[in-house]
């Protein structure tokens, strides 16, 4: 087993990896920017190395500085977490070239799945169901119109190198396509330095369902069930749950088996997540994330499997000690992403946390490195905590989540806790009747209600 792992990340995921390593008897090295000198993952790691100034490009994206830190401290491996360099094939190659282990899939696999066009082609070859779309890149508006007529409107234009909803545009007819196509290419160029786009049929009311897989380097693959990630704002996940209220046992087994066979066909190893759109009983492959996911804790709660520890063992060459028959799904889990943002405008709220009281009790988990007195820096993602709860039934899980959100006290900065409290009180959510558009429609209605109340109040004053 590895003796020392450098954690090339920050925030809650760096702390999560640090804990997994220590439970395995592995020493850790934290890297940090000058803005994160007092971060909890830095305090709890066995060693810490400052790798640059606050901007991510000068620290957490500084490949040379991270590898130098690993070599100086005598680390055996580097765990990239999620975000930053976790899906950067060049970085994975550099790690291997310096005699270190990259805790993740091979650089070749990262490249394959990092490009949305090649990923879709590979998915088809591996046997995954896909959304009807262009056979490759769409390079001209004439080609775009022809493709739209072949697959039928509405269509969605996507950046080949994209992610996070950037470079995505929807068109319902030729005129809209002529307008949106150049905008999508400009956004792709601006965000990813790559203006290649492709097109797919636009599913109007799907759910976002993803399958967690775990594969070793010996050809063994198991799936750990699904997560429903349909509650999104601007294509960014807000709340996730497992299992999905939309699937039954037979559907779960069917899509899980399909995914495992596909991963074997691809020769994939490490943890990974295959994301689908799900509509009218059908799954359509969207993309694959070749890393640990933010929402992995809900899967851990319902399976009892420490996914990060398994990821580390696999990276060290171990054979999976799990078969599919060993994976059992018990109960329900929900995760709320708590962001340091205004819960209505979503403007980031950096600053000093004056009060911090995390909820507790049976089957309540909080993944965060925040503490009273911690100063949230303005340079990084605004997520500061993940609240994960478990229940034997979905209703008991919801009641526990309601109680936990009421207990959660964070003062000094604004957070999205009030938004989560509103979401879980809605009948649609309680009944599990939601899709990827539900949250944005809900937020629009909330804004309309607020405007009407303000107008009524102003009229009353007059």
Short mmCIF file of C-alpha atoms in Angstrom, two decimals:
data_model
loop_
_atom_site.label_atom_id
_atom_site.label_comp_id
_atom_site.label_asym_id
_atom_site.label_seq_id
_atom_site.Cartn_x
_atom_site.Cartn_y
_atom_site.Cartn_z
CA UNK A 1 0.00 0.00 0.00
CA UNK A 2 1.06 3.61 -0.55
CA UNK A 3 2.97 5.10 2.38
CA UNK A 4 2.30 8.75 1.58
CA UNK A 5 -0.25 10.48 -0.67
CA UNK A 6 -0.22 14.11 -1.76
CA UNK A 7 -3.72 15.59 -2.00
CA UNK A 8 -3.82 17.97 -4.95
CA UNK A 9 -6.96 19.83 -3.94
CA UNK A 10 -8.56 22.00 -1.28
CA UNK A 11 -11.79 22.36 0.69
CA UNK A 12 -14.02 19.54 1.85
CA UNK A 13 -12.76 17.01 -0.70
CA UNK A 14 -9.14 17.47 0.45
CA UNK A 15 -10.25 16.88 4.04
CA UNK A 16 -12.34 13.88 2.96
CA UNK A 17 -9.34 12.29 1.21
CA UNK A 18 -7.10 13.07 4.18
CA UNK A 19 -9.46 11.21 6.52
CA UNK A 20 -9.68 8.20 4.19
CA UNK A 21 -5.89 8.01 4.01
CA UNK A 22 -5.39 8.22 7.77
CA UNK A 23 -7.95 5.45 8.32
CA UNK A 24 -5.83 3.31 5.98
CA UNK A 25 -2.60 4.16 7.81
CA UNK A 26 -1.35 6.33 4.95
CA UNK A 27 0.47 9.61 5.63
CA UNK A 28 -0.72 12.71 3.78
CA UNK A 29 0.68 15.86 2.24
CA UNK A 30 -1.57 18.88 1.83
CA UNK A 31 -0.82 21.52 -0.78
CA UNK A 32 -2.30 24.97 -0.43
CA UNK A 33 -2.31 28.49 -1.73
CA UNK A 34 -1.41 31.41 0.51
CA UNK A 35 -5.16 32.04 0.89
CA UNK A 36 -5.64 28.56 2.39
CA UNK A 37 -2.82 28.57 4.93
CA UNK A 38 -5.31 28.19 7.80
CA UNK A 39 -7.56 25.65 6.06
CA UNK A 40 -8.54 22.54 8.01
CA UNK A 41 -7.07 20.11 5.45
CA UNK A 42 -3.73 21.87 5.91
CA UNK A 43 -3.97 21.62 9.70
CA UNK A 44 -4.83 17.91 9.74
CA UNK A 45 -2.42 16.62 7.08
CA UNK A 46 0.90 15.15 8.19
CA UNK A 47 2.78 17.66 6.04
CA UNK A 48 1.83 20.79 4.13
CA UNK A 49 3.44 22.67 1.26
CA UNK A 50 2.48 26.13 0.02
CA UNK A 51 2.43 26.00 -3.78
CA UNK A 52 1.50 29.54 -4.78
CA UNK A 53 -0.61 32.65 -4.51
CA UNK A 54 -4.44 32.63 -4.18
CA UNK A 55 -5.38 32.44 -7.86
CA UNK A 56 -5.96 28.81 -8.87
CA UNK A 57 -3.72 29.15 -11.94
CA UNK A 58 -0.83 30.00 -9.64
CA UNK A 59 -1.49 27.22 -7.12
CA UNK A 60 -4.04 24.42 -7.51
CA UNK A 61 -3.60 24.39 -11.30
CA UNK A 62 0.18 24.73 -11.12
CA UNK A 63 1.24 21.26 -12.29
CA UNK A 64 4.98 21.76 -11.78
CA UNK A 65 4.54 23.10 -8.23
CA UNK A 66 2.31 20.17 -7.22
CA UNK A 67 4.66 17.53 -8.60
CA UNK A 68 7.64 19.27 -7.00
CA UNK A 69 5.81 19.19 -3.66
CA UNK A 70 5.19 15.46 -4.07
CA UNK A 71 8.85 14.75 -4.89
CA UNK A 72 10.21 16.93 -2.09
CA UNK A 73 8.01 15.27 0.53
CA UNK A 74 8.59 11.74 -0.76
CA UNK A 75 4.98 11.03 -1.69
CA UNK A 76 4.17 7.82 -3.59
CA UNK A 77 0.98 9.01 -5.23
CA UNK A 78 -1.17 12.05 -5.96
CA UNK A 79 -4.93 12.15 -5.40
CA UNK A 80 -6.52 14.94 -7.46
CA UNK A 81 -10.02 14.94 -5.87
CA UNK A 82 -12.54 16.63 -8.18
CA UNK A 83 -12.23 19.81 -10.21
CA UNK A 84 -8.86 21.51 -10.76
CA UNK A 85 -6.53 18.88 -12.34
CA UNK A 86 -8.64 15.79 -11.66
CA UNK A 87 -9.50 15.25 -15.34
CA UNK A 88 -6.36 16.73 -16.86
CA UNK A 89 -4.66 14.00 -18.90
CA UNK A 90 -1.46 16.01 -19.28
CA UNK A 91 -1.14 16.27 -15.51
CA UNK A 92 -1.80 12.54 -15.08
CA UNK A 93 0.98 11.84 -17.59
CA UNK A 94 3.38 14.18 -15.80
CA UNK A 95 2.65 12.41 -12.51
CA UNK A 96 3.49 9.02 -14.04
CA UNK A 97 6.59 10.36 -15.80
CA UNK A 98 7.97 11.39 -12.40
CA UNK A 99 7.56 7.90 -10.99
CA UNK A 100 4.41 8.69 -9.01
CA UNK A 101 0.96 7.09 -9.15
CA UNK A 102 -1.99 9.16 -10.32
CA UNK A 103 -5.01 8.03 -8.31
CA UNK A 104 -7.48 7.86 -11.16
CA UNK A 105 -7.81 6.29 -14.59
CA UNK A 106 -5.14 6.28 -17.27
CA UNK A 107 -4.32 9.49 -19.17
CA UNK A 108 -5.64 7.78 -22.31
CA UNK A 109 -9.02 7.16 -20.67
CA UNK A 110 -9.19 10.71 -19.31
CA UNK A 111 -8.62 12.07 -22.82
CA UNK A 112 -11.12 9.68 -24.35
CA UNK A 113 -13.91 10.69 -21.99
CA UNK A 114 -12.87 14.33 -21.68
CA UNK A 115 -13.80 15.08 -25.28
CA UNK A 116 -17.58 14.84 -25.55
CA UNK A 117 -17.53 13.75 -29.21
CA UNK A 118 -15.05 10.90 -28.76
CA UNK A 119 -16.76 9.98 -25.49
CA UNK A 120 -20.09 9.56 -27.28
CA UNK A 121 -18.51 7.47 -30.04
CA UNK A 122 -16.82 5.29 -27.42
CA UNK A 123 -20.08 4.97 -25.51
CA UNK A 124 -21.86 3.71 -28.61
CA UNK A 125 -19.07 1.20 -29.31
CA UNK A 126 -19.17 0.05 -25.68
CA UNK A 127 -22.92 -0.55 -25.81
CA UNK A 128 -24.33 2.45 -23.94
CA UNK A 129 -27.65 4.00 -25.11
CA UNK A 130 -27.15 7.54 -26.42
CA UNK A 131 -29.23 10.56 -27.38
CA UNK A 132 -29.72 10.86 -31.17
CA UNK A 133 -27.33 13.47 -32.51
CA UNK A 134 -24.57 14.44 -34.90
CA UNK A 135 -22.01 11.78 -35.77
CA UNK A 136 -19.19 14.13 -34.85
CA UNK A 137 -18.44 17.84 -34.77
CA UNK A 138 -20.75 20.30 -36.52
CA UNK A 139 -18.45 22.75 -38.28
CA UNK A 140 -20.78 25.01 -40.29
CA UNK A 141 -24.26 26.45 -39.90
CA UNK A 142 -25.32 24.58 -43.04
CA UNK A 143 -24.23 21.30 -41.49
CA UNK A 144 -26.01 22.27 -38.27
CA UNK A 145 -29.31 22.87 -40.06
CA UNK A 146 -29.03 19.59 -41.99
CA UNK A 147 -28.30 17.71 -38.76
CA UNK A 148 -31.24 19.37 -36.99
CA UNK A 149 -33.58 18.26 -39.79
CA UNK A 150 -32.26 14.70 -39.54
CA UNK A 151 -32.71 14.30 -35.77
CA UNK A 152 -35.67 16.70 -35.40
CA UNK A 153 -36.18 19.81 -33.28
CA UNK A 154 -35.67 20.82 -30.54
CA UNK A 155 -31.90 20.35 -30.53
CA UNK A 156 -29.11 21.31 -28.16
CA UNK A 157 -25.66 22.52 -29.22
CA UNK A 158 -22.83 21.46 -26.91
CA UNK A 159 -19.15 22.31 -26.63
CA UNK A 160 -17.01 19.25 -27.33
CA UNK A 161 -14.55 20.22 -24.60
CA UNK A 162 -17.26 21.62 -22.36
CA UNK A 163 -18.81 21.09 -18.99
CA UNK A 164 -20.78 22.90 -16.31
CA UNK A 165 -23.41 24.06 -18.79
CA UNK A 166 -21.06 26.43 -20.63
CA UNK A 167 -21.30 26.54 -24.41
CA UNK A 168 -24.74 24.90 -24.43
CA UNK A 169 -27.55 26.43 -26.48
CA UNK A 170 -31.05 25.21 -27.40
CA UNK A 171 -32.90 25.82 -30.66
CA UNK A 172 -36.49 24.95 -31.58
CA UNK A 173 -36.35 25.93 -35.27
CA UNK A 174 -33.99 27.00 -38.06
CA UNK A 175 -34.06 30.69 -37.15
CA UNK A 176 -33.13 30.02 -33.54
CA UNK A 177 -30.41 27.64 -34.68
CA UNK A 178 -28.89 30.30 -36.94
CA UNK A 179 -28.77 32.63 -33.93
CA UNK A 180 -27.56 30.15 -31.32
CA UNK A 181 -24.94 28.24 -33.31
CA UNK A 182 -22.34 31.05 -33.50
CA UNK A 183 -23.02 32.02 -29.87
CA UNK A 184 -22.35 28.45 -28.73
CA UNK A 185 -19.06 28.36 -30.65
CA UNK A 186 -17.95 31.70 -29.22
CA UNK A 187 -18.74 30.57 -25.67
CA UNK A 188 -16.91 27.28 -26.25
CA UNK A 189 -13.87 29.17 -27.52
CA UNK A 190 -13.97 31.60 -24.61
CA UNK A 191 -14.38 28.99 -21.87
CA UNK A 192 -12.40 26.04 -23.21
CA UNK A 193 -10.07 27.50 -25.88
CA UNK A 194 -11.82 25.12 -28.27
CA UNK A 195 -14.80 26.12 -30.44
CA UNK A 196 -15.71 22.62 -31.67
CA UNK A 197 -19.37 21.84 -31.04
CA UNK A 198 -21.73 18.95 -31.64
CA UNK A 199 -25.52 18.55 -31.58
CA UNK A 200 -28.05 16.28 -29.92
CA UNK A 201 -31.78 15.88 -29.70
CA UNK A 202 -33.01 18.04 -26.82
CA UNK A 203 -35.02 16.03 -24.31
CA UNK A 204 -37.57 18.41 -22.83
CA UNK A 205 -38.38 16.95 -19.41
CA UNK A 206 -35.70 14.41 -18.46
CA UNK A 207 -34.18 13.52 -15.15
CA UNK A 208 -30.41 13.51 -14.62
CA UNK A 209 -29.40 10.09 -13.35
CA UNK A 210 -25.84 8.87 -12.95
CA UNK A 211 -24.36 5.45 -12.23
CA UNK A 212 -21.37 5.08 -9.91
CA UNK A 213 -18.84 2.45 -10.98
CA UNK A 214 -15.75 1.00 -9.38
CA UNK A 215 -13.24 -0.92 -11.50
CA UNK A 216 -9.82 -2.41 -10.87
CA UNK A 217 -6.90 -2.98 -13.24
CA UNK A 218 -7.69 -6.70 -13.45
CA UNK A 219 -10.93 -6.39 -15.40
CA UNK A 220 -13.36 -6.43 -12.47
CA UNK A 221 -16.20 -3.87 -12.45
CA UNK A 222 -19.10 -3.27 -10.08
CA UNK A 223 -21.72 -0.55 -10.00
CA UNK A 224 -22.84 1.10 -6.78
CA UNK A 225 -26.29 2.12 -7.94
CA UNK A 226 -27.59 5.44 -9.12
CA UNK A 227 -27.86 9.02 -7.94
CA UNK A 228 -30.61 11.39 -9.01
CA UNK A 229 -29.02 14.78 -9.69
CA UNK A 230 -31.96 16.45 -11.41
CA UNK A 231 -32.20 19.44 -9.08
CA UNK A 232 -29.95 21.89 -10.90
CA UNK A 233 -29.52 25.59 -11.43
CA UNK A 234 -27.77 26.67 -14.64
CA UNK A 235 -26.71 23.04 -15.12
CA UNK A 236 -25.03 23.04 -11.71
CA UNK A 237 -26.19 20.39 -9.24
CA UNK A 238 -27.80 21.67 -6.04
CA UNK A 239 -29.20 18.55 -4.33
CA UNK A 240 -28.70 14.84 -5.01
CA UNK A 241 -30.30 11.67 -3.73
CA UNK A 242 -29.87 7.92 -3.91
CA UNK A 243 -31.70 5.87 -4.93
CA UNK A 244 -33.69 7.82 -7.51
CA UNK A 245 -37.44 8.07 -6.84
CA UNK A 246 -37.93 7.42 -10.56
CA UNK A 247 -36.33 3.95 -10.76
CA UNK A 248 -37.31 0.53 -9.50
CA UNK A 249 -35.06 -2.43 -8.67
CA UNK A 250 -35.33 -3.97 -12.14
CA UNK A 251 -34.43 -0.72 -13.92
CA UNK A 252 -31.48 -0.22 -11.59
CA UNK A 253 -30.16 -3.72 -12.24
CA UNK A 254 -30.63 -3.35 -15.99
CA UNK A 255 -28.83 -0.03 -16.44
CA UNK A 256 -26.17 -1.05 -13.89
CA UNK A 257 -25.42 -4.21 -15.84
CA UNK A 258 -25.23 -2.27 -19.11
CA UNK A 259 -22.80 0.21 -17.57
CA UNK A 260 -20.57 -2.49 -16.06
CA UNK A 261 -20.34 -4.28 -19.41
CA UNK A 262 -19.48 -1.01 -21.13
CA UNK A 263 -16.71 -0.25 -18.65
CA UNK A 264 -15.26 -3.73 -19.19
CA UNK A 265 -15.37 -3.18 -22.95
CA UNK A 266 -13.54 0.12 -22.52
CA UNK A 267 -10.96 -1.36 -20.16
CA UNK A 268 -11.72 1.27 -17.55
CA UNK A 269 -10.19 1.23 -14.07
CA UNK A 270 -10.66 3.47 -10.99
CA UNK A 271 -13.89 5.11 -9.84
CA UNK A 272 -16.05 6.76 -12.45
CA UNK A 273 -19.54 8.06 -13.03
CA UNK A 274 -21.62 7.62 -16.15
CA UNK A 275 -24.24 10.34 -16.49
CA UNK A 276 -27.54 9.82 -18.28
CA UNK A 277 -30.64 11.73 -19.17
CA UNK A 278 -33.69 9.62 -18.32
CA UNK A 279 -37.07 10.19 -19.94
CA UNK A 280 -40.07 7.95 -20.57
CA UNK A 281 -38.31 4.91 -19.18
CA UNK A 282 -35.24 5.29 -21.42
CA UNK A 283 -31.63 6.16 -20.55
CA UNK A 284 -29.46 8.33 -22.82
CA UNK A 285 -25.71 8.66 -22.21
CA UNK A 286 -24.49 12.23 -21.68
CA UNK A 287 -20.92 11.98 -20.46
CA UNK A 288 -18.54 10.19 -18.14
CA UNK A 289 -16.69 11.76 -15.23
CA UNK A 290 -13.36 10.03 -14.69
CA UNK A 291 -12.97 11.11 -11.06
CA UNK A 292 -14.65 11.11 -7.68
CA UNK A 293 -17.92 13.09 -7.68
CA UNK A 294 -19.02 15.81 -5.27
CA UNK A 295 -22.12 13.75 -4.52
CA UNK A 296 -20.36 10.44 -3.80
CA UNK A 297 -21.42 10.47 -0.10
CA UNK A 298 -25.05 9.57 -0.85
CA UNK A 299 -23.82 6.39 -2.52
CA UNK A 300 -21.60 5.65 0.45
CA UNK A 301 -24.56 6.08 2.79
CA UNK A 302 -26.79 3.56 1.00
CA UNK A 303 -24.07 1.00 0.21
CA UNK A 304 -21.79 1.32 3.25
CA UNK A 305 -18.77 1.39 0.88
CA UNK A 306 -15.98 3.96 1.29
CA UNK A 307 -15.53 4.90 -2.35
CA UNK A 308 -12.33 6.90 -1.87
CA UNK A 309 -10.62 4.12 0.04
CA UNK A 310 -11.59 1.69 -2.73
CA UNK A 311 -10.24 4.18 -5.30
CA UNK A 312 -6.90 4.27 -3.47
CA UNK A 313 -6.69 0.47 -3.24
CA UNK A 314 -7.44 0.07 -6.95
CA UNK A 315 -4.78 2.67 -7.83
CA UNK A 316 -2.30 0.60 -5.80
CA UNK A 317 -3.07 -2.42 -8.00
CA UNK A 318 -5.34 -4.31 -5.62
CA UNK A 319 -8.04 -6.63 -6.91
CA UNK A 320 -11.54 -5.56 -6.00
CA UNK A 321 -12.69 -7.55 -3.00
CA UNK A 322 -16.29 -6.81 -3.98
CA UNK A 323 -18.52 -8.63 -6.44
CA UNK A 324 -21.83 -7.24 -7.60
CA UNK A 325 -23.57 -9.65 -5.23
CA UNK A 326 -21.70 -8.04 -2.33
CA UNK A 327 -23.19 -4.60 -3.10
CA UNK A 328 -26.43 -4.02 -1.19
CA UNK A 329 -28.63 -0.95 -1.36
CA UNK A 330 -30.17 -0.05 1.98
CA UNK A 331 -32.39 2.95 2.66
CA UNK A 332 -32.27 6.45 1.21
CA UNK A 333 -29.76 9.31 1.32
CA UNK A 334 -29.97 12.97 0.29
CA UNK A 335 -27.17 15.52 -0.04
CA UNK A 336 -27.57 19.30 0.06
CA UNK A 337 -24.73 21.40 -1.28
CA UNK A 338 -24.36 24.37 1.04
CA UNK A 339 -22.88 27.34 -0.79
CA UNK A 340 -21.68 30.65 0.63
CA UNK A 341 -24.10 32.59 -1.53
CA UNK A 342 -27.15 34.78 -1.20
CA UNK A 343 -30.01 32.23 -1.33
CA UNK A 344 -32.04 34.41 -3.70
CA UNK A 345 -29.54 36.22 -5.93
CA UNK A 346 -26.79 33.56 -5.67
CA UNK A 347 -24.13 36.24 -5.36
CA UNK A 348 -21.07 34.69 -3.60
CA UNK A 349 -20.62 35.65 0.05
CA UNK A 350 -16.98 35.34 1.05
CA UNK A 351 -15.80 36.42 4.49
CA UNK A 352 -15.30 35.33 8.08
CA UNK A 353 -17.54 32.65 9.58
CA UNK A 354 -18.37 34.02 13.02
CA UNK A 355 -20.59 31.12 14.15
CA UNK A 356 -20.53 27.50 13.01
CA UNK A 357 -22.77 24.82 14.45
CA UNK A 358 -23.10 21.67 12.35
CA UNK A 359 -26.11 19.37 12.86
CA UNK A 360 -25.57 15.96 14.39
CA UNK A 361 -27.42 12.86 15.45
CA UNK A 362 -27.89 9.42 14.01
CA UNK A 363 -27.20 9.15 10.25
CA UNK A 364 -26.33 12.82 9.76
CA UNK A 365 -23.04 13.59 8.01
CA UNK A 366 -21.46 16.98 7.30
CA UNK A 367 -18.48 17.15 4.93
CA UNK A 368 -16.84 20.54 5.38
CA UNK A 369 -13.60 22.11 6.49
CA UNK A 370 -15.27 25.27 7.77
CA UNK A 371 -15.00 26.21 11.45
CA UNK A 372 -15.84 29.28 13.56
CA UNK A 373 -13.29 31.94 12.71
CA UNK A 374 -12.51 30.48 9.28
CA UNK A 375 -12.30 33.07 6.49
CA UNK A 376 -13.90 31.88 3.25
CA UNK A 377 -11.65 33.13 0.43
CA UNK A 378 -13.24 34.74 -2.65
CA UNK A 379 -11.05 32.92 -5.15
CA UNK A 380 -12.66 29.49 -5.38
CA UNK A 381 -15.96 27.65 -5.72
CA UNK A 382 -18.57 28.85 -3.23
CA UNK A 383 -19.52 25.41 -1.88
CA UNK A 384 -18.48 25.31 1.78
CA UNK A 385 -20.28 22.22 3.07
CA UNK A 386 -22.25 19.14 2.13
CA UNK A 387 -25.05 17.95 4.40
CA UNK A 388 -25.85 14.28 3.87
CA UNK A 389 -28.57 12.40 5.73
CA UNK A 390 -29.77 8.80 5.64
CA UNK A 391 -33.11 7.19 6.43
CA UNK A 392 -34.57 3.70 6.25
CA UNK A 393 -37.40 5.18 4.17
CA UNK A 394 -37.37 8.26 1.95
CA UNK A 395 -39.90 9.93 4.25
CA UNK A 396 -37.73 9.39 7.33
CA UNK A 397 -34.76 10.69 5.35
CA UNK A 398 -36.71 13.86 4.45
CA UNK A 399 -37.76 14.43 8.06
CA UNK A 400 -34.18 13.98 9.25
CA UNK A 401 -32.96 16.40 6.55
CA UNK A 402 -35.55 18.98 7.61
CA UNK A 403 -34.39 18.72 11.21
CA UNK A 404 -30.71 18.87 10.24
CA UNK A 405 -31.17 22.00 8.12
CA UNK A 406 -32.95 23.67 11.03
CA UNK A 407 -29.99 22.83 13.30
CA UNK A 408 -27.34 24.03 10.85
CA UNK A 409 -26.11 27.47 11.96
CA UNK A 410 -23.63 29.45 9.88
CA UNK A 411 -23.23 33.15 10.64
CA UNK A 412 -20.97 35.81 9.21
CA UNK A 413 -21.71 34.90 5.61
CA UNK A 414 -24.87 34.18 3.66
CA UNK A 415 -25.60 30.58 2.67
CA UNK A 416 -28.08 28.60 0.58
CA UNK A 417 -29.53 26.76 3.60
CA UNK A 418 -32.85 28.69 3.30
CA UNK A 419 -33.12 27.59 -0.35
CA UNK A 420 -32.76 23.93 0.61
CA UNK A 421 -35.40 24.36 3.28
CA UNK A 422 -37.81 25.69 0.67
CA UNK A 423 -37.01 22.94 -1.82
CA UNK A 424 -37.59 20.00 0.50
CA UNK A 425 -40.93 21.49 1.64
CA UNK A 426 -42.38 21.46 -1.88
CA UNK A 427 -44.96 18.75 -2.65
CA UNK A 428 -43.25 17.91 -5.97
CA UNK A 429 -39.99 17.16 -4.21
CA UNK A 430 -41.64 15.27 -1.39
CA UNK A 431 -43.38 13.10 -3.98
CA UNK A 432 -40.19 12.71 -6.04
CA UNK A 433 -41.86 14.35 -9.03
CA UNK A 434 -39.19 16.60 -10.49
CA UNK A 435 -36.89 16.87 -13.52
CA UNK A 436 -33.86 18.92 -14.55
CA UNK A 437 -36.00 22.02 -15.16
CA UNK A 438 -37.96 21.89 -11.91
CA UNK A 439 -35.61 23.99 -9.78
CA UNK A 440 -35.19 26.82 -12.26
CA UNK A 441 -38.96 26.95 -12.80
CA UNK A 442 -39.42 27.02 -9.02
CA UNK A 443 -36.92 29.87 -8.66
CA UNK A 444 -38.70 31.86 -11.39
CA UNK A 445 -42.00 31.46 -9.54
CA UNK A 446 -40.37 32.58 -6.30
CA UNK A 447 -39.02 35.66 -8.04
CA UNK A 448 -42.46 36.46 -9.52
CA UNK A 449 -44.08 36.11 -6.09
CA UNK A 450 -41.47 38.44 -4.60
CA UNK A 451 -42.04 41.07 -7.30
CA UNK A 452 -45.81 40.89 -6.83
CA UNK A 453 -45.41 41.33 -3.06
CA UNK A 454 -43.11 44.32 -3.57
CA UNK A 455 -45.54 45.89 -6.06
CA UNK A 456 -48.45 45.31 -3.70
CA UNK A 457 -46.49 46.81 -0.79
CA UNK A 458 -45.57 49.89 -2.81
CA UNK A 459 -49.20 50.32 -3.92
CA UNK A 460 -50.35 50.09 -0.28
CA UNK A 461 -47.89 52.77 0.79
CA UNK A 462 -49.28 55.14 -1.82
#
